[in-house]
Short mmCIF file of C-alpha atoms in Angstrom, two decimals:
data_model
loop_
_atom_site.label_atom_id
_atom_site.label_comp_id
_atom_site.label_asym_id
_atom_site.label_seq_id
_atom_site.Cartn_x
_atom_site.Cartn_y
_atom_site.Cartn_z
CA UNK I 1 32.89 -95.17 8.64
CA UNK I 2 33.81 -92.92 5.60
CA UNK I 3 35.14 -94.72 2.65
CA UNK I 4 36.63 -91.43 1.26
CA UNK I 5 39.37 -91.45 4.13
CA UNK I 6 41.81 -93.73 5.56
CA UNK I 7 43.32 -93.77 9.07
CA UNK I 8 46.90 -93.46 7.47
CA UNK I 9 47.00 -89.67 6.77
CA UNK I 10 45.56 -89.34 10.44
CA UNK I 11 48.42 -91.32 11.63
CA UNK I 12 50.88 -89.19 10.07
CA UNK I 13 49.27 -86.17 11.93
CA UNK I 14 49.27 -88.03 15.24
CA UNK I 15 53.16 -88.26 15.25
CA UNK I 16 54.19 -91.29 13.39
CA UNK I 17 56.40 -89.92 10.49
CA UNK I 18 55.83 -90.78 6.79
CA UNK I 19 59.50 -91.89 6.98
CA UNK I 20 58.65 -94.61 9.53
CA UNK I 21 55.73 -95.65 7.39
CA UNK I 22 57.81 -95.87 4.24
CA UNK I 23 60.39 -97.79 6.23
CA UNK I 24 57.93 -100.32 7.32
CA UNK I 25 56.52 -100.91 3.86
CA UNK I 26 60.05 -101.09 2.40
CA UNK I 27 60.85 -103.79 4.92
CA UNK I 28 57.71 -105.77 3.96
CA UNK I 29 58.59 -105.39 0.16
CA UNK I 30 62.16 -106.62 0.88
CA UNK I 31 60.83 -109.61 2.78
CA UNK I 32 58.32 -110.63 0.04
CA UNK I 33 61.17 -110.20 -2.66
CA UNK I 34 63.86 -112.22 -0.53
CA UNK I 35 61.28 -114.96 0.64
CA UNK I 36 59.94 -115.44 -2.73
CA UNK I 37 63.24 -115.99 -4.41
CA UNK I 38 64.28 -118.13 -1.56
CA UNK I 39 60.92 -120.14 -1.96
CA UNK I 40 61.52 -120.35 -5.71
CA UNK I 41 65.09 -121.83 -5.27
CA UNK I 42 63.97 -124.20 -2.58
CA UNK I 43 60.95 -125.57 -4.58
CA UNK I 44 62.83 -125.33 -7.71
CA UNK I 45 59.55 -123.89 -9.28
CA UNK I 46 61.36 -121.89 -12.04
CA UNK I 47 63.40 -125.03 -13.03
CA UNK I 48 60.26 -127.03 -13.25
CA UNK I 49 58.89 -124.70 -15.73
CA UNK I 50 61.81 -124.51 -17.92
CA UNK I 51 62.01 -128.20 -17.79
CA UNK I 52 58.40 -128.35 -18.82
CA UNK I 53 58.91 -126.10 -21.64
CA UNK I 54 61.97 -128.29 -22.94
CA UNK I 55 59.87 -131.49 -22.72
CA UNK I 56 57.02 -129.86 -24.66
CA UNK I 57 59.63 -129.01 -27.34
CA UNK I 58 60.98 -132.50 -27.37
CA UNK I 59 57.49 -133.92 -27.64
CA UNK I 60 56.99 -131.59 -30.60
CA UNK I 61 60.07 -132.55 -32.40
CA UNK I 62 59.49 -136.35 -31.82
CA UNK I 63 55.80 -136.16 -32.93
CA UNK I 64 56.66 -134.29 -36.19
CA UNK I 65 59.62 -136.85 -37.08
CA UNK I 66 57.01 -139.53 -36.87
CA UNK I 67 54.44 -138.17 -39.29
CA UNK I 68 53.42 -141.72 -40.26
CA UNK I 69 51.38 -141.99 -36.92
CA UNK I 70 48.19 -141.66 -38.58
CA UNK I 71 46.04 -138.63 -37.44
CA UNK I 72 49.31 -137.38 -35.47
CA UNK I 73 50.11 -135.41 -38.45
CA UNK I 74 48.50 -131.90 -38.65
CA UNK I 75 47.79 -131.97 -35.05
CA UNK I 76 51.12 -130.69 -33.90
CA UNK I 77 52.04 -127.20 -34.37
CA UNK I 78 55.11 -124.94 -34.17
CA UNK I 79 53.76 -121.81 -32.51
CA UNK I 80 54.28 -118.58 -34.19
CA UNK I 81 55.05 -115.38 -32.06
CA UNK I 82 51.54 -114.42 -32.62
CA UNK I 83 50.38 -117.70 -31.07
CA UNK I 84 52.73 -117.00 -28.21
CA UNK I 85 51.16 -113.44 -27.79
CA UNK I 86 47.68 -115.11 -27.60
CA UNK I 87 48.51 -117.44 -24.95
CA UNK I 88 50.00 -114.72 -23.04
CA UNK I 89 46.89 -112.37 -23.57
CA UNK I 90 44.66 -115.41 -22.42
CA UNK I 91 46.80 -116.19 -19.30
CA UNK I 92 46.67 -112.68 -18.29
CA UNK I 93 43.05 -112.01 -19.06
CA UNK I 94 41.34 -115.31 -17.98
CA UNK I 95 43.77 -117.33 -15.72
CA UNK I 96 45.31 -114.36 -13.87
CA UNK I 97 42.72 -111.64 -13.94
CA UNK I 98 39.63 -113.97 -13.35
CA UNK I 99 41.30 -116.90 -11.53
CA UNK I 100 40.37 -119.03 -14.51
CA UNK I 101 41.89 -122.30 -13.18
CA UNK I 102 38.98 -122.74 -10.83
CA UNK I 103 36.03 -124.78 -12.26
CA UNK I 104 33.95 -124.36 -9.09
CA UNK I 105 32.35 -120.87 -9.80
CA UNK I 106 31.77 -119.51 -6.25
CA UNK I 107 35.19 -120.68 -5.10
CA UNK I 108 36.42 -118.66 -8.28
CA UNK I 109 34.48 -115.66 -7.02
CA UNK I 110 35.93 -115.83 -3.83
CA UNK I 111 39.50 -115.82 -5.23
CA UNK I 112 38.88 -112.90 -7.42
CA UNK I 113 37.54 -110.94 -4.30
CA UNK I 114 40.66 -111.88 -2.44
CA UNK I 115 43.20 -111.27 -5.17
CA UNK I 116 41.76 -107.84 -6.32
CA UNK I 117 41.09 -106.80 -2.89
CA UNK I 118 44.58 -107.58 -1.97
CA UNK I 119 45.96 -105.62 -4.95
CA UNK I 120 43.86 -102.80 -4.45
CA UNK I 121 44.53 -102.61 -0.77
CA UNK I 122 48.37 -102.94 -1.02
CA UNK I 123 48.74 -100.64 -4.02
CA UNK I 124 46.44 -97.93 -2.40
CA UNK I 125 48.43 -98.06 0.86
CA UNK I 126 51.92 -98.08 -0.98
CA UNK I 127 50.84 -95.04 -2.94
CA UNK I 128 49.42 -93.17 -0.08
CA UNK I 129 52.44 -93.71 2.02
CA UNK I 130 55.14 -93.08 -0.64
CA UNK I 131 53.21 -90.32 -1.93
CA UNK I 132 52.62 -88.78 1.66
CA UNK I 133 49.34 -87.62 0.75
CA UNK I 134 45.82 -89.15 0.51
CA UNK I 135 43.21 -88.35 -1.96
CA UNK I 136 39.47 -89.46 -1.87
CA UNK I 137 40.20 -91.78 -5.02
CA UNK I 138 43.02 -93.53 -3.19
CA UNK I 139 41.18 -93.84 0.13
CA UNK I 140 38.13 -95.34 -1.65
CA UNK I 141 40.38 -97.83 -3.24
CA UNK I 142 41.96 -98.72 -0.08
CA UNK I 143 38.40 -99.19 1.63
CA UNK I 144 37.01 -101.11 -1.09
CA UNK I 145 40.07 -103.19 -1.37
CA UNK I 146 39.84 -104.08 2.41
CA UNK I 147 36.12 -104.85 2.08
CA UNK I 148 36.87 -107.11 -0.91
CA UNK I 149 39.63 -108.78 0.92
CA UNK I 150 37.53 -109.29 3.87
CA UNK I 151 34.65 -110.69 1.93
CA UNK I 152 37.06 -113.05 0.01
CA UNK I 153 39.41 -114.33 2.63
CA UNK I 154 36.57 -114.88 5.26
CA UNK I 155 34.28 -116.27 2.55
CA UNK I 156 36.95 -118.65 1.58
CA UNK I 157 37.57 -119.85 5.32
CA UNK I 158 33.80 -120.37 6.08
CA UNK I 159 32.58 -121.71 3.03
CA UNK I 160 35.25 -123.03 0.60
CA UNK I 161 38.00 -124.17 2.78
CA UNK I 162 38.67 -127.19 0.75
CA UNK I 163 40.04 -129.73 3.13
CA UNK I 164 37.04 -128.66 5.25
CA UNK I 165 34.53 -129.22 2.18
CA UNK I 166 36.17 -132.25 0.79
CA UNK I 167 37.44 -134.06 4.04
CA UNK I 168 35.09 -133.14 6.62
CA UNK I 169 37.73 -131.36 8.82
CA UNK I 170 36.67 -128.65 11.35
CA UNK I 171 37.15 -125.08 10.30
CA UNK I 172 38.19 -124.54 13.94
CA UNK I 173 41.18 -126.85 13.78
CA UNK I 174 43.95 -124.43 12.99
CA UNK I 175 47.49 -125.24 11.83
CA UNK I 176 49.12 -122.02 12.13
CA UNK I 177 52.18 -123.09 10.08
CA UNK I 178 49.76 -124.15 7.08
CA UNK I 179 46.97 -121.53 7.69
CA UNK I 180 49.15 -118.59 8.09
CA UNK I 181 48.51 -117.26 4.64
CA UNK I 182 44.82 -117.44 5.02
CA UNK I 183 44.74 -116.14 8.56
CA UNK I 184 47.19 -113.33 7.57
CA UNK I 185 44.77 -112.18 4.82
CA UNK I 186 41.79 -112.35 7.13
CA UNK I 187 43.61 -110.59 9.91
CA UNK I 188 44.99 -107.83 7.66
CA UNK I 189 41.46 -107.19 6.30
CA UNK I 190 39.76 -107.25 9.56
CA UNK I 191 42.40 -105.21 11.47
CA UNK I 192 42.43 -102.47 8.65
CA UNK I 193 38.56 -102.12 8.63
CA UNK I 194 38.50 -102.26 12.56
CA UNK I 195 41.19 -99.69 12.66
CA UNK I 196 39.12 -97.38 10.21
CA UNK I 197 35.82 -97.98 11.85
CA UNK I 198 37.04 -97.14 15.31
CA UNK I 199 38.51 -93.77 14.03
CA UNK I 200 42.24 -94.87 13.57
CA UNK I 201 44.98 -93.76 16.05
CA UNK I 202 47.67 -95.91 17.52
CA UNK I 203 45.59 -98.22 19.79
CA UNK I 204 44.89 -101.93 19.81
CA UNK I 205 43.48 -102.01 16.22
CA UNK I 206 46.73 -100.44 14.90
CA UNK I 207 48.79 -102.96 16.69
CA UNK I 208 46.53 -105.59 15.08
CA UNK I 209 47.21 -104.11 11.61
CA UNK I 210 51.02 -104.26 12.19
CA UNK I 211 50.99 -107.82 13.57
CA UNK I 212 48.80 -109.26 10.84
CA UNK I 213 50.59 -107.61 8.23
CA UNK I 214 54.08 -108.67 9.58
CA UNK I 215 52.63 -112.19 9.75
CA UNK I 216 51.54 -111.99 6.30
CA UNK I 217 54.46 -110.71 4.55
CA UNK I 218 57.07 -112.12 6.95
CA UNK I 219 55.89 -115.73 6.18
CA UNK I 220 56.29 -115.76 2.58
CA UNK I 221 58.87 -118.40 2.85
CA UNK I 222 56.66 -120.89 4.67
CA UNK I 223 53.39 -119.94 3.49
CA UNK I 224 51.75 -120.32 -0.03
CA UNK I 225 52.17 -116.43 -0.80
CA UNK I 226 54.50 -117.06 -3.68
CA UNK I 227 51.85 -119.11 -5.66
CA UNK I 228 50.93 -115.50 -7.03
CA UNK I 229 54.16 -115.64 -9.03
CA UNK I 230 54.37 -119.26 -10.21
CA UNK I 231 50.71 -119.70 -10.92
CA UNK I 232 50.51 -117.61 -13.95
CA UNK I 233 53.77 -119.42 -15.27
CA UNK I 234 51.95 -122.76 -14.94
CA UNK I 235 48.64 -121.37 -16.62
CA UNK I 236 50.98 -120.09 -19.55
CA UNK I 237 52.72 -123.17 -20.05
CA UNK I 238 49.33 -125.07 -20.07
CA UNK I 239 48.18 -122.79 -22.78
CA UNK I 240 51.09 -123.30 -24.72
CA UNK I 241 51.22 -126.97 -24.74
CA UNK I 242 47.54 -127.17 -25.47
CA UNK I 243 48.10 -124.82 -28.46
CA UNK I 244 51.13 -126.58 -30.07
CA UNK I 245 49.16 -129.96 -29.52
CA UNK I 246 51.74 -131.81 -27.41
CA UNK I 247 49.45 -131.37 -24.25
CA UNK I 248 51.65 -133.42 -21.95
CA UNK I 249 50.78 -136.74 -23.98
CA UNK I 250 47.04 -136.48 -23.22
CA UNK I 251 44.82 -138.13 -25.54
CA UNK I 252 43.20 -136.13 -28.24
CA UNK I 253 40.68 -138.48 -29.70
CA UNK I 254 37.13 -136.97 -29.52
CA UNK I 255 33.61 -138.11 -30.46
CA UNK I 256 33.30 -135.12 -32.46
CA UNK I 257 35.38 -136.63 -35.27
CA UNK I 258 33.21 -138.20 -37.82
CA UNK I 259 35.66 -140.93 -38.30
CA UNK I 260 35.30 -142.09 -34.72
CA UNK I 261 31.71 -141.97 -34.79
CA UNK I 262 31.73 -144.51 -37.62
CA UNK I 263 34.12 -146.87 -35.98
CA UNK I 264 32.62 -150.30 -34.62
CA UNK I 265 33.49 -149.65 -31.00
CA UNK I 266 31.56 -146.53 -30.93
CA UNK I 267 28.48 -148.12 -32.40
CA UNK I 268 26.58 -147.92 -29.22
CA UNK I 269 26.83 -144.18 -29.11
CA UNK I 270 25.34 -143.92 -32.81
CA UNK I 271 22.02 -142.45 -31.87
CA UNK I 272 23.07 -140.97 -28.43
CA UNK I 273 22.98 -137.18 -27.99
CA UNK I 274 26.43 -135.53 -28.40
CA UNK I 275 25.80 -133.94 -24.78
CA UNK I 276 25.21 -136.77 -22.36
CA UNK I 277 25.07 -134.51 -19.36
CA UNK I 278 27.01 -134.73 -16.23
CA UNK I 279 27.80 -138.08 -14.53
CA UNK I 280 29.74 -138.09 -11.29
CA UNK I 281 30.29 -134.11 -11.58
CA UNK I 282 26.46 -133.74 -11.01
CA UNK I 283 27.16 -133.88 -7.11
CA UNK I 284 29.63 -131.80 -5.29
CA UNK I 285 32.69 -133.82 -4.02
CA UNK I 286 31.56 -133.77 -0.44
CA UNK I 287 30.86 -137.25 0.13
CA UNK I 288 34.17 -137.96 2.00
CA UNK R 1 52.39 -147.47 -10.45
CA UNK R 2 51.01 -144.98 -7.84
CA UNK R 3 49.26 -141.85 -8.94
CA UNK R 4 50.76 -138.33 -8.19
CA UNK R 5 49.36 -135.01 -8.77
CA UNK R 6 50.43 -132.08 -10.98
CA UNK R 7 50.14 -129.38 -8.32
CA UNK R 8 50.26 -126.56 -11.09
CA UNK R 9 47.05 -128.16 -12.83
CA UNK R 10 45.09 -129.17 -9.73
CA UNK R 11 42.44 -126.56 -8.42
CA UNK R 12 41.81 -128.38 -5.37
CA UNK R 13 38.07 -129.44 -6.23
CA UNK R 14 37.99 -132.68 -4.36
CA UNK R 15 36.75 -134.91 -6.83
CA UNK R 16 39.56 -137.40 -6.41
CA UNK R 17 39.34 -137.19 -2.61
CA UNK R 18 35.72 -138.23 -3.15
CA UNK R 19 36.22 -141.18 -5.54
CA UNK R 20 39.34 -142.85 -3.94
CA UNK R 21 38.51 -146.17 -2.82
CA UNK R 22 41.55 -146.30 -0.60
CA UNK R 23 40.88 -142.95 0.70
CA UNK R 24 44.63 -141.85 0.18
CA UNK R 25 43.83 -138.75 -1.99
CA UNK R 26 43.64 -135.74 0.41
CA UNK R 27 43.98 -132.12 0.24
CA UNK R 28 47.25 -130.42 1.16
CA UNK R 29 46.35 -128.14 3.94
CA UNK R 30 48.91 -125.29 2.88
CA UNK R 31 48.66 -125.55 -0.81
CA UNK R 32 44.77 -126.60 -0.87
CA UNK R 33 45.63 -128.95 -3.66
CA UNK R 34 45.18 -132.61 -3.96
CA UNK R 35 47.96 -135.25 -2.99
CA UNK R 36 48.39 -138.81 -2.77
CA UNK R 37 49.22 -139.20 0.87
CA UNK R 38 50.37 -142.92 0.70
CA UNK R 39 51.52 -143.96 -2.91
CA UNK R 40 52.24 -147.43 -1.52
CA UNK R 41 48.70 -148.13 -0.78
CA UNK R 42 47.45 -147.16 -4.20
CA UNK R 43 46.30 -149.91 -6.17
CA UNK R 44 46.23 -148.05 -9.77
CA UNK R 45 42.45 -148.16 -10.10
CA UNK R 46 42.70 -144.79 -12.04
CA UNK R 47 39.65 -143.77 -10.52
CA UNK R 48 40.99 -140.33 -9.61
CA UNK R 49 42.95 -139.94 -12.84
CA UNK R 50 39.64 -140.33 -14.73
CA UNK R 51 37.52 -138.16 -12.28
CA UNK R 52 39.95 -135.23 -12.25
CA UNK R 53 38.38 -132.35 -14.34
CA UNK R 54 41.79 -130.81 -15.09
CA UNK R 55 43.81 -133.94 -16.10
CA UNK R 56 46.11 -132.92 -13.11
CA UNK R 57 46.60 -136.52 -11.73
CA UNK R 58 49.00 -138.92 -13.75
CA UNK R 59 50.50 -142.38 -12.95
CA UNK R 60 54.25 -142.69 -12.08
CA UNK R 61 55.46 -146.12 -13.72
CA UNK R 62 58.25 -147.82 -11.49
CA UNK R 63 61.56 -147.15 -13.17
CA UNK R 64 62.40 -151.00 -13.66
CA UNK R 65 59.12 -151.74 -15.43
CA UNK R 66 58.41 -148.46 -17.54
CA UNK R 67 61.57 -146.60 -18.16
CA UNK R 68 62.65 -144.56 -21.29
CA UNK R 69 59.62 -141.93 -21.36
CA UNK R 70 56.72 -144.23 -21.86
CA UNK R 71 53.26 -142.66 -21.01
CA UNK R 72 49.63 -143.87 -20.39
CA UNK R 73 47.37 -141.03 -20.33
CA UNK R 74 43.54 -141.08 -20.04
CA UNK R 75 40.89 -138.45 -20.52
CA UNK R 76 37.38 -139.10 -19.54
CA UNK R 77 34.64 -136.77 -21.31
CA UNK R 78 31.54 -137.23 -19.50
CA UNK R 79 29.73 -134.75 -21.60
CA UNK R 80 30.50 -136.87 -24.70
CA UNK R 81 30.10 -140.06 -22.84
CA UNK R 82 33.54 -141.29 -23.90
CA UNK R 83 36.86 -142.23 -22.49
CA UNK R 84 40.22 -141.73 -24.59
CA UNK R 85 43.43 -143.41 -23.91
CA UNK R 86 46.85 -142.61 -25.19
CA UNK R 87 49.53 -145.09 -24.89
CA UNK R 88 53.01 -144.36 -25.70
CA UNK R 89 55.51 -147.02 -25.96
CA UNK R 90 59.12 -146.92 -25.03
CA UNK R 91 60.10 -147.13 -28.71
CA UNK R 92 58.04 -143.97 -29.47
CA UNK R 93 54.99 -145.84 -31.01
CA UNK R 94 51.73 -144.31 -29.99
CA UNK R 95 48.26 -145.89 -29.82
CA UNK R 96 44.96 -144.07 -29.21
CA UNK R 97 41.65 -145.61 -28.09
CA UNK R 98 38.22 -144.04 -27.86
CA UNK R 99 35.32 -145.85 -26.10
CA UNK R 100 32.02 -145.28 -24.96
CA UNK R 101 31.35 -144.89 -20.92
CA UNK R 102 27.60 -144.55 -21.19
CA UNK R 103 25.02 -145.39 -23.84
CA UNK R 104 22.15 -143.14 -22.36
CA UNK R 105 22.35 -139.51 -20.85
CA UNK R 106 23.62 -139.79 -17.43
CA UNK R 107 20.93 -140.26 -14.71
CA UNK R 108 18.30 -140.86 -17.30
CA UNK R 109 18.21 -144.81 -16.81
CA UNK R 110 18.17 -145.06 -13.14
CA UNK R 111 15.53 -147.75 -12.12
CA UNK R 112 12.75 -146.23 -9.74
CA UNK R 113 12.87 -149.10 -6.95
CA UNK R 114 9.99 -147.13 -4.97
CA UNK R 115 7.54 -148.19 -7.51
CA UNK R 116 8.76 -151.81 -7.65
CA UNK R 117 6.48 -154.47 -5.73
CA UNK R 118 7.89 -155.91 -2.53
CA UNK R 119 9.54 -159.34 -3.01
CA UNK R 120 7.29 -162.06 -1.96
CA UNK R 121 8.62 -164.87 0.53
CA UNK R 122 8.96 -167.21 -2.52
CA UNK R 123 11.22 -164.57 -4.18
CA UNK R 124 13.30 -164.26 -1.04
CA UNK R 125 13.65 -168.07 -0.83
CA UNK R 126 14.68 -168.42 -4.43
CA UNK R 127 18.08 -168.50 -5.76
CA UNK R 128 17.48 -165.96 -8.27
CA UNK R 129 18.48 -162.22 -7.80
CA UNK R 130 16.27 -159.26 -8.19
CA UNK R 131 15.12 -158.85 -11.58
CA UNK R 132 16.01 -162.33 -12.61
CA UNK R 133 15.35 -164.23 -14.69
CA UNK R 134 14.23 -161.30 -17.02
CA UNK R 135 17.63 -159.54 -16.78
CA UNK R 136 19.56 -162.52 -17.92
CA UNK R 137 16.91 -163.32 -20.49
CA UNK R 138 16.32 -166.93 -18.97
CA UNK R 139 12.58 -166.43 -19.55
CA UNK R 140 13.24 -166.00 -23.17
CA UNK R 141 13.71 -169.56 -24.47
CA UNK R 142 16.17 -170.67 -21.59
CA UNK R 143 19.82 -169.95 -21.24
CA UNK R 144 21.55 -168.66 -24.11
CA UNK R 145 24.48 -170.40 -25.29
CA UNK R 146 26.58 -170.48 -28.23
CA UNK R 147 24.86 -173.75 -29.34
CA UNK R 148 21.48 -172.14 -28.89
CA UNK R 149 22.52 -169.18 -31.06
CA UNK R 150 23.84 -171.36 -33.61
CA UNK R 151 27.45 -170.42 -33.16
CA UNK R 152 30.50 -172.86 -32.53
CA UNK R 153 33.46 -172.30 -30.62
CA UNK R 154 36.46 -172.03 -32.85
CA UNK R 155 39.86 -173.72 -31.92
CA UNK R 156 42.89 -171.44 -31.45
CA UNK R 157 43.18 -167.69 -30.76
CA UNK R 158 40.94 -165.55 -32.83
CA UNK R 159 39.47 -162.06 -32.73
#
């Protein structure tokens, strides 16, 4: 297996026209766009985020009006354009690029492999097909992307499928309607690398590639594919409400405040260390 | 007031599944995030709300009981050993509370029962429980009462 080549260019030489491949990818892109919009409309995800932003503004206005509520004053803050840019940069750099929402390190790593593998693989495929030429760099990106996707998607299924990890379900129990996204990613990566490893062509592996990619991109409305569009919005929203202090009405009192340390009800913690270690989070949640 | 999950905050870690005494917190098989599968059976113990590391779980007040934008949110900070509550009343008043949930570092005060002697037959026949009377200080001058401690019960409601 040579990672500086892909079977795509060879496919063009074997009789399948670039135009046909471009048509296939265009159909896939159209499916993703149409189904994602349908999914957003159906689930009202965009409406939810606009409502959440409005609610945060209302909380901010109400909190500022009631400046008499002791330590509420000074905690709330109208965000400047710079603060919003900071939130945006944090969202892109941490929440999107490195899957910052996951507190479980290995699961976060698996997500990073899957996401970046998918992006590399899809982008390289599109550039090769629409450019009608393959370079060693593009081919390497295609192969590395497919390998990362394989490691991430299969690693997730085997080690981190959360309903198995948290609820003792069998990994072999497949609900096609719910697992189609994971299976589509697993199938696409396996099919692409199998196709490459067996020398390309239009045989069984090629058909496997077509079937698995069609399943992945053709099921966007029913699968969780569109999470990659609304998750960044959720992360941005979370950063904004944390920065402006409203934080969905969550408590903000902390033992770090000297005022809190001296309160009567905190007397029992007066001589205790500031870091008490981990309690229930010491063990992984797999006690069913 | 059953719990519900903000799917956008949940990362599917499973702590709520682990801790729910009614076994009604489960992982959605499609989105891989938690959900309360049977809100009617939720007894509002708040265990999942407190265990969630992302504050992704909240409690929905019934409309006839808690309308007009009230809110009760909680934040359990294991590392600091505290729990904080923020109660927002319907008229906009806000009350904040902070209390200890442990006084020693977690796991540092677990008794090592392997080194304890086996209870004798007399212990087994006794009405006292393990570590009694030491643990209730009955061996230290008898039962502690208000009277024995020089205190009096005052009339009326007082704090």
